[in-house]
Short mmCIF file of N, CA and C and ligand atoms in Angstrom, two decimals:
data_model
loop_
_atom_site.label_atom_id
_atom_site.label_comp_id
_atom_site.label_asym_id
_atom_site.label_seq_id
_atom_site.Cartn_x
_atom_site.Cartn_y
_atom_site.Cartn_z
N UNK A 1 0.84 -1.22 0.00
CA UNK A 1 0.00 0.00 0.00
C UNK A 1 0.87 1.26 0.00
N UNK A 2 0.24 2.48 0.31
CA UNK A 2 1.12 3.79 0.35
C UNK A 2 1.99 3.85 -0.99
N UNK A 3 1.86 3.81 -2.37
CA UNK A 3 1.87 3.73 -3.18
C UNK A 3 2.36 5.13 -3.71
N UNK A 4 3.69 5.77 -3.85
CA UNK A 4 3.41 7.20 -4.25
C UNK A 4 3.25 7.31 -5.44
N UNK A 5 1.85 8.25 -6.13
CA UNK A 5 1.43 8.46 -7.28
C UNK A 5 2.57 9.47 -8.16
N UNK A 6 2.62 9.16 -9.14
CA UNK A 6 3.45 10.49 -10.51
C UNK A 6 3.67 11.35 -9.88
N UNK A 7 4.93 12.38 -10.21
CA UNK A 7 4.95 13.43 -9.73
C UNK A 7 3.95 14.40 -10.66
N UNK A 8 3.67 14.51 -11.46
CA UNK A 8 2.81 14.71 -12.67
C UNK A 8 1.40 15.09 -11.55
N UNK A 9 1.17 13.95 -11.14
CA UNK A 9 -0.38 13.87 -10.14
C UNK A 9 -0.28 14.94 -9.27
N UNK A 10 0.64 15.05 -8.58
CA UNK A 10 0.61 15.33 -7.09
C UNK A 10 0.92 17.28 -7.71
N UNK A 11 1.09 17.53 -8.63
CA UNK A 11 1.45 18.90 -8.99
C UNK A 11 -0.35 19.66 -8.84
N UNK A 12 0.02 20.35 -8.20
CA UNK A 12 -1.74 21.45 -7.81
C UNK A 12 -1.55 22.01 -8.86
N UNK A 13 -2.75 22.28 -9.61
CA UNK A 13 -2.45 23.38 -11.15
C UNK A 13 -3.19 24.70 -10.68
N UNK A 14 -4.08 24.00 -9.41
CA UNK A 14 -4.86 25.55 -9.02
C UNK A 14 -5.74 24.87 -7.90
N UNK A 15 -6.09 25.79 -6.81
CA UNK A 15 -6.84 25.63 -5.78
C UNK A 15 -7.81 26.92 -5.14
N UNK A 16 -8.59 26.70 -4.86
CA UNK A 16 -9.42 27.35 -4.26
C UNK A 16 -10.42 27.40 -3.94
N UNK A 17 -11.93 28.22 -3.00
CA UNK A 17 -12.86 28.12 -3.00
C UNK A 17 -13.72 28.39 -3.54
N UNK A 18 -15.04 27.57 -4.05
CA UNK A 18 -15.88 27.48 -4.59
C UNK A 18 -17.41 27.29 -4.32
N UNK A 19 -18.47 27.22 -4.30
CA UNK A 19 -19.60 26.93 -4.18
C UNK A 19 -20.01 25.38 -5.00
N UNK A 20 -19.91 24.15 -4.34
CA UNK A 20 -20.35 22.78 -5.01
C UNK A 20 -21.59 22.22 -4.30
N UNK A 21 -22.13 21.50 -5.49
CA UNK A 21 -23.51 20.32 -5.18
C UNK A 21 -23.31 19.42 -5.66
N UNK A 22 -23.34 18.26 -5.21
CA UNK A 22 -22.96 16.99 -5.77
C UNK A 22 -24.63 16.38 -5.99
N UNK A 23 -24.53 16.52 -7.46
CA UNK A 23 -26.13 15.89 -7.85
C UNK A 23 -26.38 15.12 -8.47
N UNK A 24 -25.50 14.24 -8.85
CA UNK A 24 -25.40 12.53 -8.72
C UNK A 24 -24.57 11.93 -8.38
N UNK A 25 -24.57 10.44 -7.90
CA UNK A 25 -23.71 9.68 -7.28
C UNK A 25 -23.90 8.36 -8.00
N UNK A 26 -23.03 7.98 -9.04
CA UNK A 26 -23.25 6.84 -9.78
C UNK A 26 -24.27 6.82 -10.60
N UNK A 27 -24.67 7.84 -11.11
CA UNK A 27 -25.89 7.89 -11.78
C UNK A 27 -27.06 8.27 -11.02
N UNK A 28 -26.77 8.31 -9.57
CA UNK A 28 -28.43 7.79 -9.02
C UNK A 28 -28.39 9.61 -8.46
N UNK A 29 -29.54 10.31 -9.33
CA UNK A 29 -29.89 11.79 -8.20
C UNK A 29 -29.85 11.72 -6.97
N UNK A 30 -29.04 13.01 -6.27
CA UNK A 30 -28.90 13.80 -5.52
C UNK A 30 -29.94 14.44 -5.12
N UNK A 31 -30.11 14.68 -3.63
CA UNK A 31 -30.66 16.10 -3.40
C UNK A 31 -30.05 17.23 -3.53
N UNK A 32 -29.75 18.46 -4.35
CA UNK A 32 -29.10 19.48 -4.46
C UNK A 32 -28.75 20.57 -2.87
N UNK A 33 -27.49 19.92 -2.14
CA UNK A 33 -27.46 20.79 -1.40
C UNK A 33 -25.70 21.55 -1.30
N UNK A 34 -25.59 22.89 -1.71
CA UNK A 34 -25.17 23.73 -2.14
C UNK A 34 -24.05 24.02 -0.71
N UNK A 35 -22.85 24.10 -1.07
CA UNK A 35 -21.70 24.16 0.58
C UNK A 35 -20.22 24.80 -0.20
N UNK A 36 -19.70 25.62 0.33
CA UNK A 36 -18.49 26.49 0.16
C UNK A 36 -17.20 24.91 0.13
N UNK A 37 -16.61 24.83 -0.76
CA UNK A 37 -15.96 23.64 -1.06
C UNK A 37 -14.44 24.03 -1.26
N UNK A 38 -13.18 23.73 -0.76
CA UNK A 38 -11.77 23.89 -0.51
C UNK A 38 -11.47 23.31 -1.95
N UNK A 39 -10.97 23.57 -3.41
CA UNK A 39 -11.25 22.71 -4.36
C UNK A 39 -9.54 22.51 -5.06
N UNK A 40 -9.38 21.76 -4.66
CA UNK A 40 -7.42 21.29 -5.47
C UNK A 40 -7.69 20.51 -7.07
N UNK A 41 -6.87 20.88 -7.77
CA UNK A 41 -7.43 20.41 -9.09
C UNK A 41 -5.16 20.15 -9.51
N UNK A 42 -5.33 19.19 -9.86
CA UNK A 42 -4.35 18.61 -10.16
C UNK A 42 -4.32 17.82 -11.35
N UNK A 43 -3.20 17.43 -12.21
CA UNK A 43 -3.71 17.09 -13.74
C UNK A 43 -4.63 16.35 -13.94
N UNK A 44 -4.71 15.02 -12.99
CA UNK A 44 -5.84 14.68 -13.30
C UNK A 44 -6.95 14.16 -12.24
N UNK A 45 -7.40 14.98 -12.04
CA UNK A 45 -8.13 14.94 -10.45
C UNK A 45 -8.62 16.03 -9.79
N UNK A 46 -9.84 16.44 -9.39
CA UNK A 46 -9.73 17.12 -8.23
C UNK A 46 -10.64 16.68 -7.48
N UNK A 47 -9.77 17.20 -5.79
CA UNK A 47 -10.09 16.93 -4.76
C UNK A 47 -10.87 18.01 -4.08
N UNK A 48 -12.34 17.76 -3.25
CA UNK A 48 -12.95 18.44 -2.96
C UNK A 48 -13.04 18.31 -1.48
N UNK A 49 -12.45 19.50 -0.84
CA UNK A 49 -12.42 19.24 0.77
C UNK A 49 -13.85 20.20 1.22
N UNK A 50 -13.85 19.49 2.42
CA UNK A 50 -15.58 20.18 2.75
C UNK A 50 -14.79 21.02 4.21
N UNK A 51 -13.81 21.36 3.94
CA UNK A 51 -13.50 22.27 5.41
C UNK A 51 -12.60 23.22 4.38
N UNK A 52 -11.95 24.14 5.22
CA UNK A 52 -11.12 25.29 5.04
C UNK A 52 -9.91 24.88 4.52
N UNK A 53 -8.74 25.57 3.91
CA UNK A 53 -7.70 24.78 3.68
C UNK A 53 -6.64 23.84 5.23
N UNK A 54 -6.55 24.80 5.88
CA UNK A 54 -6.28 25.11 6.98
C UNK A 54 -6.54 24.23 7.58
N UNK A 55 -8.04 23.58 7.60
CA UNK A 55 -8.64 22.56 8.50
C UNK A 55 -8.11 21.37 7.63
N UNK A 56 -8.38 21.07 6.03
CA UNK A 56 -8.31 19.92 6.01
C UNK A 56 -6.50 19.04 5.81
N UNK A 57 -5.85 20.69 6.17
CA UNK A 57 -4.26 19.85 5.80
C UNK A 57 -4.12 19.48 7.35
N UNK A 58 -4.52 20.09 8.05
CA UNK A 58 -4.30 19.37 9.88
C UNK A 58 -5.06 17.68 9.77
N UNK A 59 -6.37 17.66 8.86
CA UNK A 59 -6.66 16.88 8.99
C UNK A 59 -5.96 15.47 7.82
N UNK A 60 -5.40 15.94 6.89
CA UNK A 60 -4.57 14.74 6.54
C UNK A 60 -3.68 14.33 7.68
N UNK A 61 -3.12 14.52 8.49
CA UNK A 61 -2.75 14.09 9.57
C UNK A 61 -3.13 13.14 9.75
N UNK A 62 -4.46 13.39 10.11
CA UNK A 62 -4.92 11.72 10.11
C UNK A 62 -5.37 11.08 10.01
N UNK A 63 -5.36 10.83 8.42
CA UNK A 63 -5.59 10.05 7.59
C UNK A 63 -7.11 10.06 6.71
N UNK A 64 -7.47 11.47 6.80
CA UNK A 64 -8.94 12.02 6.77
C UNK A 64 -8.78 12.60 5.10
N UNK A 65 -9.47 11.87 4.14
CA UNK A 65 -9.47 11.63 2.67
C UNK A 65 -10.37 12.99 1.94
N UNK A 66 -10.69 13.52 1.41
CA UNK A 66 -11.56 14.14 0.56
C UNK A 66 -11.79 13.66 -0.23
N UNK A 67 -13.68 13.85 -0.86
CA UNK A 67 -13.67 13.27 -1.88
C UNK A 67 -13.01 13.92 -2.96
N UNK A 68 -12.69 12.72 -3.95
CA UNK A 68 -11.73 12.99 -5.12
C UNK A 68 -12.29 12.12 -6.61
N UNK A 69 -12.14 13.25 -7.49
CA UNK A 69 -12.57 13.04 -8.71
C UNK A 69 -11.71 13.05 -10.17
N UNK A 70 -11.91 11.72 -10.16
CA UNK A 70 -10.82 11.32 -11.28
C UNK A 70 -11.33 11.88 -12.86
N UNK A 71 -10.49 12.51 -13.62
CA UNK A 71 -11.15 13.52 -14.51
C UNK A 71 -10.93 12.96 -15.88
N UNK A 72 -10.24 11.72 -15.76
CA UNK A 72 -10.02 11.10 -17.51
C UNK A 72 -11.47 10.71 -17.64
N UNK A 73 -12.42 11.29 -19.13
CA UNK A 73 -12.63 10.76 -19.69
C UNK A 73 -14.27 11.66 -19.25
N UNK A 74 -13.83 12.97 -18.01
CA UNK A 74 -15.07 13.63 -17.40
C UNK A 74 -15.08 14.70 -18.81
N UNK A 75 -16.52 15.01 -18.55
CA UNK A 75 -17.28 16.26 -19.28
C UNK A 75 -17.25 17.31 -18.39
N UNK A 76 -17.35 18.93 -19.23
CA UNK A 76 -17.28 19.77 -18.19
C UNK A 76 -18.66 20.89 -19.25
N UNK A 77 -19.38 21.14 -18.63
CA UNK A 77 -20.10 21.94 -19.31
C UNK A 77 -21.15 23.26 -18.62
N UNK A 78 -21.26 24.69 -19.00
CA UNK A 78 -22.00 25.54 -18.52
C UNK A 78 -23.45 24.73 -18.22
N UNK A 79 -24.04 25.18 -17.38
CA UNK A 79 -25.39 24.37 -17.10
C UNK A 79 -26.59 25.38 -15.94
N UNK A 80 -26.42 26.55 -17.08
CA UNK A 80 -27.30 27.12 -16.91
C UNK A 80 -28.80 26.90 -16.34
N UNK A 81 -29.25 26.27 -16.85
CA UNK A 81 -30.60 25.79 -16.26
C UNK A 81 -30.43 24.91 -15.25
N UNK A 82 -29.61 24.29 -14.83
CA UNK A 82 -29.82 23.45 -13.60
C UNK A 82 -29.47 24.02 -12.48
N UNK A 83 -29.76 25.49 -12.51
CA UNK A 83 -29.73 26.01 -10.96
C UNK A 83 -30.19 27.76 -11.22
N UNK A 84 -30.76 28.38 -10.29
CA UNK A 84 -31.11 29.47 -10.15
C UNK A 84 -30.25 31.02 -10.25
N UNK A 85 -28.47 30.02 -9.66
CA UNK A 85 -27.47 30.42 -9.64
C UNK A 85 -27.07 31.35 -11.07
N UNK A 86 -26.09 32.22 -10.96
CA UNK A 86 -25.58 32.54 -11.69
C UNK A 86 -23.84 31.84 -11.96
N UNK A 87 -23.58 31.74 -12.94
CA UNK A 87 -22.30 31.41 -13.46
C UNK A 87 -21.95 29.73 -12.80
N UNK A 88 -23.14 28.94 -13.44
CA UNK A 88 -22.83 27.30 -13.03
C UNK A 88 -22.36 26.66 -13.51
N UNK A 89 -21.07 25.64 -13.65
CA UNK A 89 -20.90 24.67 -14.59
C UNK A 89 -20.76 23.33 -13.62
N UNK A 90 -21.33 21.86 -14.76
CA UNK A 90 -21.05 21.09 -14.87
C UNK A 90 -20.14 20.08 -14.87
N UNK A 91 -19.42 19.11 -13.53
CA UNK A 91 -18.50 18.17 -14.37
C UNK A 91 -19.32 16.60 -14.12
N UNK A 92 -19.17 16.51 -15.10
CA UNK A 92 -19.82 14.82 -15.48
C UNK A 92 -18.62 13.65 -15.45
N UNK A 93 -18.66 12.90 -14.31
CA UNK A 93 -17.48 11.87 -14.08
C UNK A 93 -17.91 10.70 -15.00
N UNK A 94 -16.96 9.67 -15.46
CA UNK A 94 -16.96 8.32 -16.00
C UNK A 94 -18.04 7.78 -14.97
N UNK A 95 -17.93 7.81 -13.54
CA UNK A 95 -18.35 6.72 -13.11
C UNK A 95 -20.07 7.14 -12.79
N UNK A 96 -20.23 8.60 -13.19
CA UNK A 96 -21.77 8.84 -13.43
C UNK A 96 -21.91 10.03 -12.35
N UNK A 97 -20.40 10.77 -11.40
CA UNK A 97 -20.94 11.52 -10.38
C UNK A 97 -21.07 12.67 -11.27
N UNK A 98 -22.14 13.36 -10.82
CA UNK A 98 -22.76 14.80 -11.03
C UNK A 98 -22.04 16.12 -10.13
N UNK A 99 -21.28 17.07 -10.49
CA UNK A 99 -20.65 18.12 -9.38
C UNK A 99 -21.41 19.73 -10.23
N UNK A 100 -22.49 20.54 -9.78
CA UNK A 100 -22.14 22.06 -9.73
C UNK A 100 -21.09 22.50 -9.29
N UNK A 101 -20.31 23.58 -9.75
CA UNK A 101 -19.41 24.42 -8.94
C UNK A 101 -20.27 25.69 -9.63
N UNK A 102 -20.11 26.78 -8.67
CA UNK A 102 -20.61 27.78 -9.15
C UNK A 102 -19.78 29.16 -7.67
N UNK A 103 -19.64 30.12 -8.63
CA UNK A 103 -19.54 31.38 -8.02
C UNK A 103 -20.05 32.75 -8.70
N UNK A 104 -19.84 33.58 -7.79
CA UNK A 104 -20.64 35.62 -8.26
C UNK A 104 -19.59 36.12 -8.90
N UNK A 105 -18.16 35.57 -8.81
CA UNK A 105 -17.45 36.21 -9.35
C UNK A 105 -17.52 36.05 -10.93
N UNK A 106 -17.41 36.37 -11.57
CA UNK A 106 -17.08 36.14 -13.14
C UNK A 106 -15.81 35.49 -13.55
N UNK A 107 -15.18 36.38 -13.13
CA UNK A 107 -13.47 35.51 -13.46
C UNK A 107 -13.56 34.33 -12.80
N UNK A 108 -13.32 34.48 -11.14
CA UNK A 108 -13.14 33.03 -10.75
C UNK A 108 -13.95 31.63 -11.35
N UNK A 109 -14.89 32.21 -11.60
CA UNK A 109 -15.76 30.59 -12.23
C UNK A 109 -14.74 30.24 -13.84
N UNK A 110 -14.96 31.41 -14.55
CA UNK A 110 -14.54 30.89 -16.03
C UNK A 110 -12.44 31.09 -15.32
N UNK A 111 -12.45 31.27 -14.93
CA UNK A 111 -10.97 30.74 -14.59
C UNK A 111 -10.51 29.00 -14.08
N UNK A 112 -11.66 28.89 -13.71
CA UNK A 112 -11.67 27.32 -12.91
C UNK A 112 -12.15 26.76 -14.04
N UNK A 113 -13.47 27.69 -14.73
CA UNK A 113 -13.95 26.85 -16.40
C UNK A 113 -12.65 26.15 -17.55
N UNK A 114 -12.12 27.17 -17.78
CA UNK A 114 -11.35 26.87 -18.46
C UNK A 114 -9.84 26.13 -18.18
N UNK A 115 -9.45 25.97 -16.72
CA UNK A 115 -8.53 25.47 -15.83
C UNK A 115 -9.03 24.29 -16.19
N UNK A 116 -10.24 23.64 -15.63
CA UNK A 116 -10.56 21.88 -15.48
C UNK A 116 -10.69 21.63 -17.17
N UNK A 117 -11.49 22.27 -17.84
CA UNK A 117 -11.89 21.91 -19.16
C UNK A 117 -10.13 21.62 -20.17
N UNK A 118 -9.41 22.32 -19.95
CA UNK A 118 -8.04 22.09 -20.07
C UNK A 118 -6.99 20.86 -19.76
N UNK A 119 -7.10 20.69 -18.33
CA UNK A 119 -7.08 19.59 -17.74
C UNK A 119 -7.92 18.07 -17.95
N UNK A 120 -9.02 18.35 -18.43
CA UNK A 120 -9.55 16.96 -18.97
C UNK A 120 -9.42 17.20 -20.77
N UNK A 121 -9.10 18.12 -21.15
CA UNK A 121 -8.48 17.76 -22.73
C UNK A 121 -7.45 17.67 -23.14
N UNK A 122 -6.71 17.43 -21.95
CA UNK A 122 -4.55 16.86 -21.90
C UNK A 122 -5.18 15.22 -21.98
N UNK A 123 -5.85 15.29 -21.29
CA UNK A 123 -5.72 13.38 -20.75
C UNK A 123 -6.91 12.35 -21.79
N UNK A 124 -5.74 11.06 -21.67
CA UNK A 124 -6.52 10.23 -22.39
C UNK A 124 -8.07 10.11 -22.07
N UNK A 125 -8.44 9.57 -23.63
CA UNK A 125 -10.28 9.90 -22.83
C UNK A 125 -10.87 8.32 -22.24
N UNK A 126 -10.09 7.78 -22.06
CA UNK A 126 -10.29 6.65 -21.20
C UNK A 126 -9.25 5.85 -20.29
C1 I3P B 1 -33.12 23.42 -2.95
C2 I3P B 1 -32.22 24.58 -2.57
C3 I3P B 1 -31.19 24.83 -3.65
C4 I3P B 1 -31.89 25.07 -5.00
C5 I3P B 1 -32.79 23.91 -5.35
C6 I3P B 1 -33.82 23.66 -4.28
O1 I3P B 1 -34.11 23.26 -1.96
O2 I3P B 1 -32.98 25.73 -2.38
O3 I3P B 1 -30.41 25.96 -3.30
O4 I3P B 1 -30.90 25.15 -5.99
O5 I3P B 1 -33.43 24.21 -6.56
O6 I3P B 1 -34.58 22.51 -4.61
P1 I3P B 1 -33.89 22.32 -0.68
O7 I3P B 1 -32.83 22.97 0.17
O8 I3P B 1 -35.21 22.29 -0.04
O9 I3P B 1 -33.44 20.98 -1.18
P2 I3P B 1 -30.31 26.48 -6.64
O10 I3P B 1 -29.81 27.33 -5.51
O11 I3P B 1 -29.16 25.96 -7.49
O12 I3P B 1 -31.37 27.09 -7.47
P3 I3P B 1 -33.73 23.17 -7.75
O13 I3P B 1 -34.60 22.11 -7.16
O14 I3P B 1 -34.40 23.99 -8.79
O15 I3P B 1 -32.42 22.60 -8.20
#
């Protein structure tokens, strides 16, 4: 076990906070509930911590995981209508999970838009 991944992996291309809903899980709907999300995006992956940065690097300590989303082969798309929100997009995982991210800022969203959408068109699509 303890396996160290690529150095390639472990490189952050960008981090920060965001507004996420996770509105499917394997295919199967979500209830849409909307939470300020710590968000690390790495070539191919990002990891979504549900605490502060602050909180969740004390908490790798010990041994406390975030969920993490493997991005070969994900869709990323504006998705306007699926929320009331302004400036929402879409990432659609292989394995069927559903993620909003959304923010008020303008830049920060299409900065993260075009950051992940980048990041899943480096990598093989399967
Ligand atoms: C949801 C909550 C969400 C809202 C969602 C509501 O209600 O108000 O913020 O999404 O709208 O259903 P509840 O907390 O009772 O589950 P938006 O903020 O993205 O509009 P929706 O059902 O139209 O997705």
């Amino acid at each position: 076990k303890d396996v160290i991944p690529p150095l390639e992996q472990l490189m952050v291309e960008k981090e920060g906070y965001l507004q996420k809903a996770k509105i499917a899980d394997g295919g199967k709907k979500l209830r849409k509930n909307w939470s300020t999300s710590w968000i690390v995006l790495s070539s191919r992956r990002i990891e979504f911590y549900k605490e502060s940065k602050q909180q969740a690097l004390s908490n790798m300590k010990t041994g406390h995981k975030p969920e993490s989303v493997d991005l070969c082969g994900a869709h990323i798309e504006w998705a306007k209508e699926k929320s009331s929100r302004k400036n929402v997009f879409q990432i659609t995982t292989v394995s069927g999970n559903e993620f909003l991210l959304q923010s008020d800022i303008d830049f920060i969203i299409l900065d993260w838009f075009h950051a992940i959408k980048n990041a899943i068109d480096r990598l093989p699509k399967d």
